[in-house]
Amino acid sequence: MNLRNAGDDVARAVWTALGAIADPEIPVVSIVELGIVRDVRCGDDECVVTLTPTYSGCPAMRVIESDVQSALALVTNRPLRIVTALTPPWTSDAIAPEARRKLAAAGIAPPGEVSRIVFQREAVRCPNCGSMRTEEIARFGSTACKAQYRCRDCLEPFDYFKPH
Amino acid sequence: MLEEDIASTNVGLDLLGQARLWLAYAGEIDGRSEDRLAYFRESGDFRNLLLVEQPNGNYADTIARQYLFDQWHVLVLAELATSKDSRIAAIAAKALTEVRYHVERSSRWVIRLGDGTDLSHGRMQAATDALWMYTGEMHIADASERPLIEAGIAADVEALRVPWLADVRSVFAEATLTVPADSWMQGANGRGGKQGVHTEHLSHLLAEMQVLPRTYPDARW
Ligand SMILES: [Zn+2]
């Protein structure tokens, strides 16, 4: 999904700055790669950045908003307005392919495709040794967006970014 | 148990996030802020189901309460996701992605405990039996809900009794649990959570939640 507007230089600079903001809970990926930034519109009198929460109770949203404020203050002096959009709801399908590789490299198994997986037992690849012989330890992990898994070959526990 | 502690917290976090979205919307209509609605109303002003204010008890009690609620919640949100009020539809669609996980988790626990040892089975059955009288209210529309249901804004909760019971029966069958017989249901006489008539447990929950902002009304977080 490409919601970027063919905009002016300011909007491009804003997108670049947003692309450098790491997700507070999973700092190996940026908020743009996670699909949290929906839209940027820069007019003469203000910049409007539309964000969408991964989970409605995501405690990182406030931190993300304040990170956006500080990052954008460096690239534009237009007043910033942050809008939260719920529709369509964020799903893990919004995570960019490059971010999936970064998650795996950081030891977090990236999510499968939501449409194929919800309510079925999914096969999850161990980010450590690549084995598919893995099992779920718990439905929820260190953050709301992850589940805990264990590899039955290398025996390492790991986080799985849940498709949702 | 650490994993389950985290899971319960995460479910709670989702529900808190959803509650904030609902309260913020209610507040826009009603003129009070989300915090005002959460922290400065008395128990009689709350309209929650009696089921969700019941104490944690042992883990079977906690799971029974969670499951019976989740199974209803997921059906209600699916209905609300097609509400004619676009804001309600948006919040419901968002919450639904989360609540599908909740019911998946709690139903697995019902099965694990029900179809577990004699002890866990006994506790799961006892918990279900004790909470059953709070499930009738979930499917009774209050006078204030009816016009909203007719206008296509609110979910027709009475129509959800049949699918809810079918889902509960199928999970209980796998869990080797007996579905309790319907007898007296709390709130069926029009004096339940939806009318602001609560069990004493709500006041204890509110006391803990509201003490800080009431003691320090200017506190910011
Ligand atoms: Zn492995």
CSV table of C-alpha atoms and ligand atoms in Angstrom, one decimal:
chain,number,residue,atom,x,y,z
A,1,MET,CA,0.0,0.0,0.0
A,2,ASN,CA,1.6,3.3,-1.0
A,3,LEU,CA,-0.2,6.2,0.5
A,4,ARG,CA,2.5,8.7,-0.1
A,5,ASN,CA,1.4,11.8,-1.9
A,6,ALA,CA,3.5,13.1,-4.7
A,7,GLY,CA,4.2,16.2,-2.6
A,8,ASP,CA,6.6,18.9,-2.2
A,9,ASP,CA,10.1,18.8,-0.9
A,10,VAL,CA,9.0,19.3,2.6
A,11,ALA,CA,6.8,16.2,2.5
A,12,ARG,CA,9.8,14.2,1.1
A,13,ALA,CA,12.0,15.5,3.9
A,14,VAL,CA,9.3,14.6,6.4
A,15,TRP,CA,9.1,11.1,5.1
A,16,THR,CA,12.9,10.7,5.3
A,17,ALA,CA,12.9,12.0,8.9
A,18,LEU,CA,10.1,9.6,9.8
A,19,GLY,CA,11.9,6.7,8.2
A,20,ALA,CA,14.8,7.3,10.6
A,21,ILE,CA,12.6,6.9,13.7
A,22,ALA,CA,13.0,3.5,15.3
A,23,ASP,CA,10.0,1.8,16.8
A,24,PRO,CA,10.4,2.2,20.6
A,25,GLU,CA,9.7,-1.5,21.3
A,26,ILE,CA,11.4,-3.1,18.3
A,27,PRO,CA,14.2,-0.6,17.5
A,28,VAL,CA,15.6,-2.6,14.6
A,29,VAL,CA,12.8,-1.4,12.4
A,30,SER,CA,11.4,2.1,11.7
A,31,ILE,CA,7.9,3.3,12.3
A,32,VAL,CA,7.6,3.7,8.5
A,33,GLU,CA,8.7,0.1,7.8
A,34,LEU,CA,6.2,-1.1,10.4
A,35,GLY,CA,3.3,0.7,8.6
A,36,ILE,CA,2.5,3.0,11.5
A,37,VAL,CA,2.8,6.1,9.3
A,38,ARG,CA,-0.2,6.3,7.0
A,39,ASP,CA,0.1,9.7,5.4
A,40,VAL,CA,2.0,13.0,5.3
A,41,ARG,CA,0.5,16.1,4.0
A,42,CYS,CA,2.4,19.4,4.1
A,43,GLY,CA,0.5,22.6,3.2
A,44,ASP,CA,1.7,26.1,3.5
A,45,ASP,CA,0.5,26.5,7.1
A,46,GLU,CA,1.0,23.1,8.6
A,47,CYS,CA,2.2,19.5,8.2
A,48,VAL,CA,-0.3,16.7,9.0
A,49,VAL,CA,1.1,13.3,9.8
A,50,THR,CA,-1.4,10.4,10.1
A,51,LEU,CA,-0.4,7.5,12.4
A,52,THR,CA,-2.2,4.3,13.1
A,53,PRO,CA,-1.7,2.2,16.2
A,54,THR,CA,-0.6,-1.4,15.9
A,55,TYR,CA,-2.7,-2.3,19.0
A,56,SER,CA,-5.3,0.1,20.4
A,57,GLY,CA,-3.6,-0.1,23.8
A,58,CYS,CA,-0.1,0.2,22.4
A,59,PRO,CA,1.8,2.0,25.2
A,60,ALA,CA,4.5,3.1,22.7
A,61,MET,CA,2.1,5.4,20.8
A,62,ARG,CA,2.8,8.4,23.0
A,63,VAL,CA,6.5,7.9,22.7
A,64,ILE,CA,6.2,7.6,18.9
A,65,GLU,CA,4.2,10.8,18.8
A,66,SER,CA,6.8,12.7,20.8
A,67,ASP,CA,9.6,11.2,18.6
A,68,VAL,CA,7.7,12.4,15.5
A,69,GLN,CA,7.4,15.9,17.1
A,70,SER,CA,11.2,16.1,17.8
A,71,ALA,CA,12.3,14.6,14.5
A,72,LEU,CA,10.1,16.9,12.4
A,73,ALA,CA,11.1,20.0,14.3
A,74,LEU,CA,14.5,19.5,12.7
A,75,VAL,CA,13.3,19.4,9.1
A,76,THR,CA,10.4,22.0,8.9
A,77,ASN,CA,9.3,24.9,10.9
A,78,ARG,CA,5.7,24.5,9.9
A,79,PRO,CA,3.4,23.6,12.8
A,80,LEU,CA,2.8,19.8,13.1
A,81,ARG,CA,-0.5,18.1,13.6
A,82,ILE,CA,-0.6,14.4,14.4
A,83,VAL,CA,-3.8,12.6,13.4
A,84,THR,CA,-4.7,9.1,14.5
A,85,ALA,CA,-6.5,6.9,12.0
A,86,LEU,CA,-8.1,3.6,12.9
A,87,THR,CA,-9.5,2.7,9.5
A,88,PRO,CA,-8.5,0.4,8.0
A,89,PRO,CA,-7.1,-1.2,11.1
A,90,TRP,CA,-3.4,-1.9,11.1
A,91,THR,CA,-2.4,-5.5,10.4
A,92,SER,CA,1.0,-7.1,10.3
A,93,ASP,CA,0.6,-7.3,6.5
A,94,ALA,CA,1.5,-3.6,6.5
A,95,ILE,CA,5.1,-4.5,7.6
A,96,ALA,CA,7.5,-3.9,4.7
A,97,PRO,CA,9.5,-6.8,3.3
A,98,GLU,CA,12.8,-5.2,4.2
A,99,ALA,CA,11.5,-4.9,7.8
A,100,ARG,CA,10.7,-8.6,7.9
A,101,ARG,CA,14.3,-9.4,7.0
A,102,LYS,CA,15.5,-7.0,9.8
A,103,LEU,CA,13.2,-8.7,12.3
A,104,ALA,CA,14.5,-12.1,11.5
A,105,ALA,CA,18.1,-10.9,11.7
A,106,ALA,CA,17.3,-9.6,15.2
A,107,GLY,CA,16.0,-13.0,16.3
A,108,ILE,CA,12.3,-12.1,15.9
A,109,ALA,CA,10.4,-14.4,13.6
A,110,PRO,CA,8.4,-12.2,11.2
A,111,PRO,CA,4.7,-12.6,10.9
A,112,GLY,CA,3.1,-14.8,8.2
A,113,GLU,CA,0.2,-13.4,6.0
A,114,VAL,CA,-2.8,-12.6,8.2
A,115,SER,CA,-5.5,-13.8,5.8
A,116,ARG,CA,-4.0,-17.3,5.7
A,117,ILE,CA,-3.2,-17.7,9.3
A,118,VAL,CA,-5.7,-16.4,11.7
A,119,PHE,CA,-7.2,-19.3,13.7
A,120,GLN,CA,-4.8,-21.9,12.2
A,121,ARG,CA,-1.7,-23.3,13.7
A,122,GLU,CA,1.0,-21.6,11.7
A,123,ALA,CA,4.4,-23.0,11.0
A,124,VAL,CA,7.0,-20.6,12.3
A,125,ARG,CA,10.7,-20.7,11.2
A,126,CYS,CA,13.3,-20.5,13.9
A,127,PRO,CA,15.2,-17.2,13.4
A,128,ASN,CA,18.3,-18.8,15.0
A,129,CYS,CA,18.8,-22.1,13.0
A,130,GLY,CA,16.0,-21.9,10.3
A,131,SER,CA,14.2,-25.1,11.6
A,132,MET,CA,10.5,-25.3,11.1
A,133,ARG,CA,10.2,-27.7,14.1
A,134,THR,CA,9.1,-24.9,16.5
A,135,GLU,CA,6.4,-24.7,19.2
A,136,GLU,CA,4.4,-22.0,20.9
A,137,ILE,CA,5.2,-21.5,24.6
A,138,ALA,CA,2.8,-18.6,25.1
A,139,ARG,CA,0.3,-16.6,23.1
A,140,PHE,CA,1.7,-13.3,24.3
A,141,GLY,CA,5.3,-12.3,24.7
A,142,SER,CA,7.4,-9.4,25.9
A,143,THR,CA,5.1,-6.9,24.1
A,144,ALA,CA,1.5,-7.1,22.9
A,145,CYS,CA,2.5,-7.8,19.3
A,146,LYS,CA,4.7,-10.9,20.0
A,147,ALA,CA,4.2,-14.5,21.0
A,148,GLN,CA,6.8,-16.7,22.7
A,149,TYR,CA,8.1,-19.7,20.8
A,150,ARG,CA,10.8,-22.4,21.2
A,151,CYS,CA,12.8,-24.2,18.6
A,152,ARG,CA,12.8,-28.0,19.1
A,153,ASP,CA,16.1,-28.4,17.1
A,154,CYS,CA,18.4,-25.7,18.5
A,155,LEU,CA,16.3,-25.4,21.7
A,156,GLU,CA,16.5,-21.6,21.6
A,157,PRO,CA,13.4,-19.6,22.8
A,158,PHE,CA,12.5,-16.7,20.5
A,159,ASP,CA,9.9,-14.0,19.9
A,160,TYR,CA,7.4,-14.4,17.1
A,161,PHE,CA,5.8,-11.2,15.7
A,162,LYS,CA,2.1,-12.3,15.6
A,163,PRO,CA,0.1,-12.0,12.4
A,164,HIS,CA,-2.9,-10.0,13.3
B,1,MET,CA,3.1,-18.8,35.0
B,2,LEU,CA,5.2,-15.8,34.1
B,3,GLU,CA,4.0,-16.2,30.5
B,4,GLU,CA,0.4,-16.2,31.6
B,5,ASP,CA,1.0,-13.2,33.8
B,6,ILE,CA,2.2,-11.4,30.7
B,7,ALA,CA,-0.7,-12.7,28.6
B,8,SER,CA,-3.3,-11.4,31.1
B,9,THR,CA,-1.5,-8.1,31.2
B,10,ASN,CA,-1.5,-7.8,27.5
B,11,VAL,CA,-5.2,-8.7,27.2
B,12,GLY,CA,-5.8,-6.0,29.9
B,13,LEU,CA,-3.7,-3.5,27.9
B,14,ASP,CA,-5.8,-4.2,24.7
B,15,LEU,CA,-9.0,-3.7,26.6
B,16,LEU,CA,-7.8,-0.5,28.2
B,17,GLY,CA,-6.8,0.8,24.8
B,18,GLN,CA,-10.2,-0.1,23.5
B,19,ALA,CA,-11.9,1.5,26.5
B,20,ARG,CA,-10.0,4.7,25.9
B,21,LEU,CA,-11.3,4.8,22.3
B,22,TRP,CA,-14.9,4.3,23.4
B,23,LEU,CA,-14.7,6.7,26.3
B,24,ALA,CA,-13.0,9.4,24.1
B,25,TYR,CA,-15.9,9.1,21.6
B,26,ALA,CA,-18.6,9.0,24.3
B,27,GLY,CA,-16.9,12.1,25.9
B,28,GLU,CA,-17.0,14.0,22.6
B,29,ILE,CA,-20.8,13.5,22.5
B,30,ASP,CA,-21.3,14.1,26.2
B,31,GLY,CA,-18.9,16.9,26.7
B,32,ARG,CA,-16.7,15.2,29.3
B,33,SER,CA,-13.1,14.0,28.8
B,34,GLU,CA,-12.1,10.4,28.6
B,35,ASP,CA,-10.4,10.8,32.0
B,36,ARG,CA,-13.4,12.5,33.5
B,37,LEU,CA,-15.6,9.5,32.5
B,38,ALA,CA,-13.1,7.0,33.8
B,39,TYR,CA,-12.1,8.5,37.1
B,40,PHE,CA,-14.9,10.8,38.3
B,41,ARG,CA,-18.0,8.7,37.9
B,42,GLU,CA,-19.5,6.7,40.8
B,43,SER,CA,-20.2,3.0,40.5
B,44,GLY,CA,-23.9,3.6,39.8
B,45,ASP,CA,-22.9,5.7,36.7
B,46,PHE,CA,-21.1,2.7,35.1
B,47,ARG,CA,-23.0,0.6,32.6
B,48,ASN,CA,-20.6,-2.5,32.3
B,49,LEU,CA,-21.8,-6.1,32.4
B,50,LEU,CA,-21.8,-7.6,35.9
B,51,LEU,CA,-19.7,-10.5,34.6
B,52,VAL,CA,-16.6,-8.4,34.1
B,53,GLU,CA,-16.5,-7.0,37.6
B,54,GLN,CA,-16.4,-10.4,39.3
B,55,PRO,CA,-13.3,-11.1,41.3
B,56,ASN,CA,-10.2,-12.9,39.9
B,57,GLY,CA,-10.6,-15.9,42.3
B,58,ASN,CA,-8.4,-18.8,41.3
B,59,TYR,CA,-7.1,-19.2,37.8
B,60,ALA,CA,-10.1,-21.2,36.6
B,61,ASP,CA,-12.4,-18.3,37.9
B,62,THR,CA,-10.3,-15.8,35.9
B,63,ILE,CA,-10.3,-17.9,32.8
B,64,ALA,CA,-14.0,-18.6,33.0
B,65,ARG,CA,-14.8,-14.9,33.3
B,66,GLN,CA,-12.5,-14.1,30.5
B,67,TYR,CA,-13.7,-16.8,28.1
B,68,LEU,CA,-17.5,-16.1,28.6
B,69,PHE,CA,-16.8,-12.5,28.0
B,70,ASP,CA,-14.4,-12.9,25.1
B,71,GLN,CA,-16.8,-15.2,23.3
B,72,TRP,CA,-19.5,-12.5,23.5
B,73,HIS,CA,-17.1,-9.6,22.8
B,74,VAL,CA,-16.0,-11.1,19.5
B,75,LEU,CA,-19.6,-11.5,18.3
B,76,VAL,CA,-20.6,-8.0,19.4
B,77,LEU,CA,-17.6,-6.3,17.8
B,78,ALA,CA,-18.2,-8.2,14.5
B,79,GLU,CA,-21.7,-6.7,14.5
B,80,LEU,CA,-20.5,-3.2,15.5
B,81,ALA,CA,-17.9,-3.3,12.7
B,82,THR,CA,-20.8,-2.8,10.3
B,83,SER,CA,-22.5,-0.1,12.4
B,84,LYS,CA,-24.0,2.8,10.5
B,85,ASP,CA,-22.0,5.1,12.8
B,86,SER,CA,-18.6,5.2,11.1
B,87,ARG,CA,-16.7,6.0,14.3
B,88,ILE,CA,-18.2,3.0,16.1
B,89,ALA,CA,-17.5,0.8,13.1
B,90,ALA,CA,-13.8,1.9,13.0
B,91,ILE,CA,-13.2,1.3,16.7
B,92,ALA,CA,-14.9,-2.1,16.5
B,93,ALA,CA,-13.0,-3.2,13.5
B,94,LYS,CA,-9.7,-2.3,15.2
B,95,ALA,CA,-10.7,-4.0,18.5
B,96,LEU,CA,-11.9,-7.1,16.7
B,97,THR,CA,-8.4,-7.9,15.4
B,98,GLU,CA,-7.3,-8.0,19.1
B,99,VAL,CA,-10.3,-9.7,20.6
B,100,ARG,CA,-10.0,-12.7,18.1
B,101,TYR,CA,-6.7,-13.4,19.9
B,102,HIS,CA,-8.3,-13.1,23.3
B,103,VAL,CA,-11.0,-15.6,22.7
B,104,GLU,CA,-8.5,-18.0,21.0
B,105,ARG,CA,-6.3,-17.8,24.1
B,106,SER,CA,-9.1,-18.1,26.7
B,107,SER,CA,-10.9,-20.9,24.9
B,108,ARG,CA,-7.7,-22.9,24.8
B,109,TRP,CA,-7.3,-22.4,28.5
B,110,VAL,CA,-10.9,-23.5,29.2
B,111,ILE,CA,-10.1,-26.7,27.2
B,112,ARG,CA,-6.7,-27.2,28.9
B,113,LEU,CA,-8.1,-26.9,32.4
B,114,GLY,CA,-11.5,-28.6,31.7
B,115,ASP,CA,-9.9,-31.5,30.0
B,116,GLY,CA,-7.0,-31.6,32.5
B,117,THR,CA,-6.7,-33.2,35.9
B,118,ASP,CA,-9.5,-33.9,38.2
B,119,LEU,CA,-8.6,-30.9,40.2
B,120,SER,CA,-8.5,-28.5,37.3
B,121,HIS,CA,-11.6,-29.9,35.8
B,122,GLY,CA,-13.5,-29.5,39.0
B,123,ARG,CA,-12.4,-25.9,39.4
B,124,MET,CA,-13.2,-25.0,35.8
B,125,GLN,CA,-16.7,-26.5,36.2
B,126,ALA,CA,-17.3,-24.8,39.5
B,127,ALA,CA,-16.1,-21.4,38.1
B,128,THR,CA,-18.4,-21.8,35.1
B,129,ASP,CA,-21.3,-22.8,37.3
B,130,ALA,CA,-20.8,-19.8,39.6
B,131,LEU,CA,-20.5,-17.2,36.8
B,132,TRP,CA,-23.3,-18.5,34.6
B,133,MET,CA,-25.9,-16.3,36.2
B,134,TYR,CA,-24.1,-13.3,34.9
B,135,THR,CA,-24.3,-14.3,31.3
B,136,GLY,CA,-28.0,-13.7,30.7
B,137,GLU,CA,-27.5,-9.9,30.9
B,138,MET,CA,-25.1,-10.0,27.9
B,139,HIS,CA,-28.1,-10.8,25.7
B,140,ILE,CA,-30.7,-8.5,27.0
B,141,ALA,CA,-31.1,-5.1,25.3
B,142,ASP,CA,-31.7,-2.2,27.6
B,143,ALA,CA,-34.4,0.3,26.8
B,144,SER,CA,-31.7,2.8,25.8
B,145,GLU,CA,-30.2,0.3,23.4
B,146,ARG,CA,-33.3,-0.6,21.4
B,147,PRO,CA,-33.6,2.6,19.4
B,148,LEU,CA,-29.9,2.3,18.5
B,149,ILE,CA,-30.3,-1.3,17.4
B,150,GLU,CA,-33.2,-0.3,15.2
B,151,ALA,CA,-31.2,2.5,13.7
B,152,GLY,CA,-28.4,0.1,12.8
B,153,ILE,CA,-26.0,1.7,15.2
B,154,ALA,CA,-25.8,-0.7,18.1
B,155,ALA,CA,-25.4,-4.5,18.0
B,156,ASP,CA,-28.6,-6.6,18.4
B,157,VAL,CA,-27.3,-8.4,21.5
B,158,GLU,CA,-30.5,-10.6,21.8
B,159,ALA,CA,-29.8,-12.1,18.4
B,160,LEU,CA,-26.3,-13.1,19.6
B,161,ARG,CA,-27.5,-15.5,22.3
B,162,VAL,CA,-27.8,-18.4,19.8
B,163,PRO,CA,-24.4,-18.1,18.1
B,164,TRP,CA,-22.8,-17.4,21.5
B,165,LEU,CA,-24.3,-20.5,23.1
B,166,ALA,CA,-23.3,-22.6,20.1
B,167,ASP,CA,-19.7,-21.4,20.4
B,168,VAL,CA,-19.7,-22.0,24.2
B,169,ARG,CA,-21.2,-25.5,23.7
B,170,SER,CA,-18.5,-26.5,21.3
B,171,VAL,CA,-15.7,-25.3,23.5
B,172,PHE,CA,-17.2,-26.9,26.6
B,173,ALA,CA,-17.7,-30.2,24.7
B,174,GLU,CA,-14.0,-30.2,23.9
B,175,ALA,CA,-13.2,-29.2,27.5
B,176,THR,CA,-15.5,-32.1,28.8
B,177,LEU,CA,-17.4,-29.4,30.8
B,178,THR,CA,-21.2,-29.3,31.3
B,179,VAL,CA,-23.0,-26.2,30.1
B,180,PRO,CA,-24.9,-25.0,33.2
B,181,ALA,CA,-28.7,-25.0,32.9
B,182,ASP,CA,-30.2,-21.6,32.5
B,183,SER,CA,-31.9,-20.6,35.8
B,184,TRP,CA,-32.0,-17.2,37.5
B,185,MET,CA,-30.0,-14.7,35.6
B,186,GLN,CA,-28.7,-11.5,37.2
B,187,GLY,CA,-30.0,-8.4,35.6
B,188,ALA,CA,-32.9,-10.2,33.9
B,189,ASN,CA,-35.4,-8.2,36.1
B,190,GLY,CA,-34.0,-4.9,34.5
B,191,ARG,CA,-31.8,-4.2,37.5
B,192,GLY,CA,-28.3,-5.1,36.4
B,193,GLY,CA,-25.1,-3.6,35.2
B,194,LYS,CA,-26.7,-1.9,32.2
B,195,GLN,CA,-29.0,0.0,34.6
B,196,GLY,CA,-26.1,0.9,36.9
B,197,VAL,CA,-27.0,-1.7,39.6
B,198,HIS,CA,-23.8,-3.4,40.4
B,199,THR,CA,-22.3,-6.1,42.6
B,200,GLU,CA,-20.1,-4.7,45.4
B,201,HIS,CA,-17.0,-5.8,43.6
B,202,LEU,CA,-17.1,-2.8,41.2
B,203,SER,CA,-16.7,-0.3,44.0
B,204,HIS,CA,-13.5,-2.0,45.1
B,205,LEU,CA,-12.1,-1.9,41.5
B,206,LEU,CA,-13.0,1.7,41.1
B,207,ALA,CA,-11.5,2.7,44.4
B,208,GLU,CA,-8.2,1.4,43.3
B,209,MET,CA,-8.4,2.9,39.8
B,210,GLN,CA,-9.7,6.3,40.9
B,211,VAL,CA,-7.8,7.0,44.0
B,212,LEU,CA,-4.9,8.8,42.4
B,213,PRO,CA,-6.7,11.3,40.2
B,214,ARG,CA,-9.2,11.9,42.9
B,215,THR,CA,-6.5,12.6,45.5
B,216,TYR,CA,-4.5,14.7,43.1
B,217,PRO,CA,-7.0,16.2,40.7
B,218,ASP,CA,-4.3,18.2,38.8
B,219,ALA,CA,-2.1,15.2,38.2
B,220,ARG,CA,-0.8,14.8,34.6
B,221,TRP,CA,0.4,11.6,33.1
C,1,ZN,ZN,16.4,-23.3,16.0
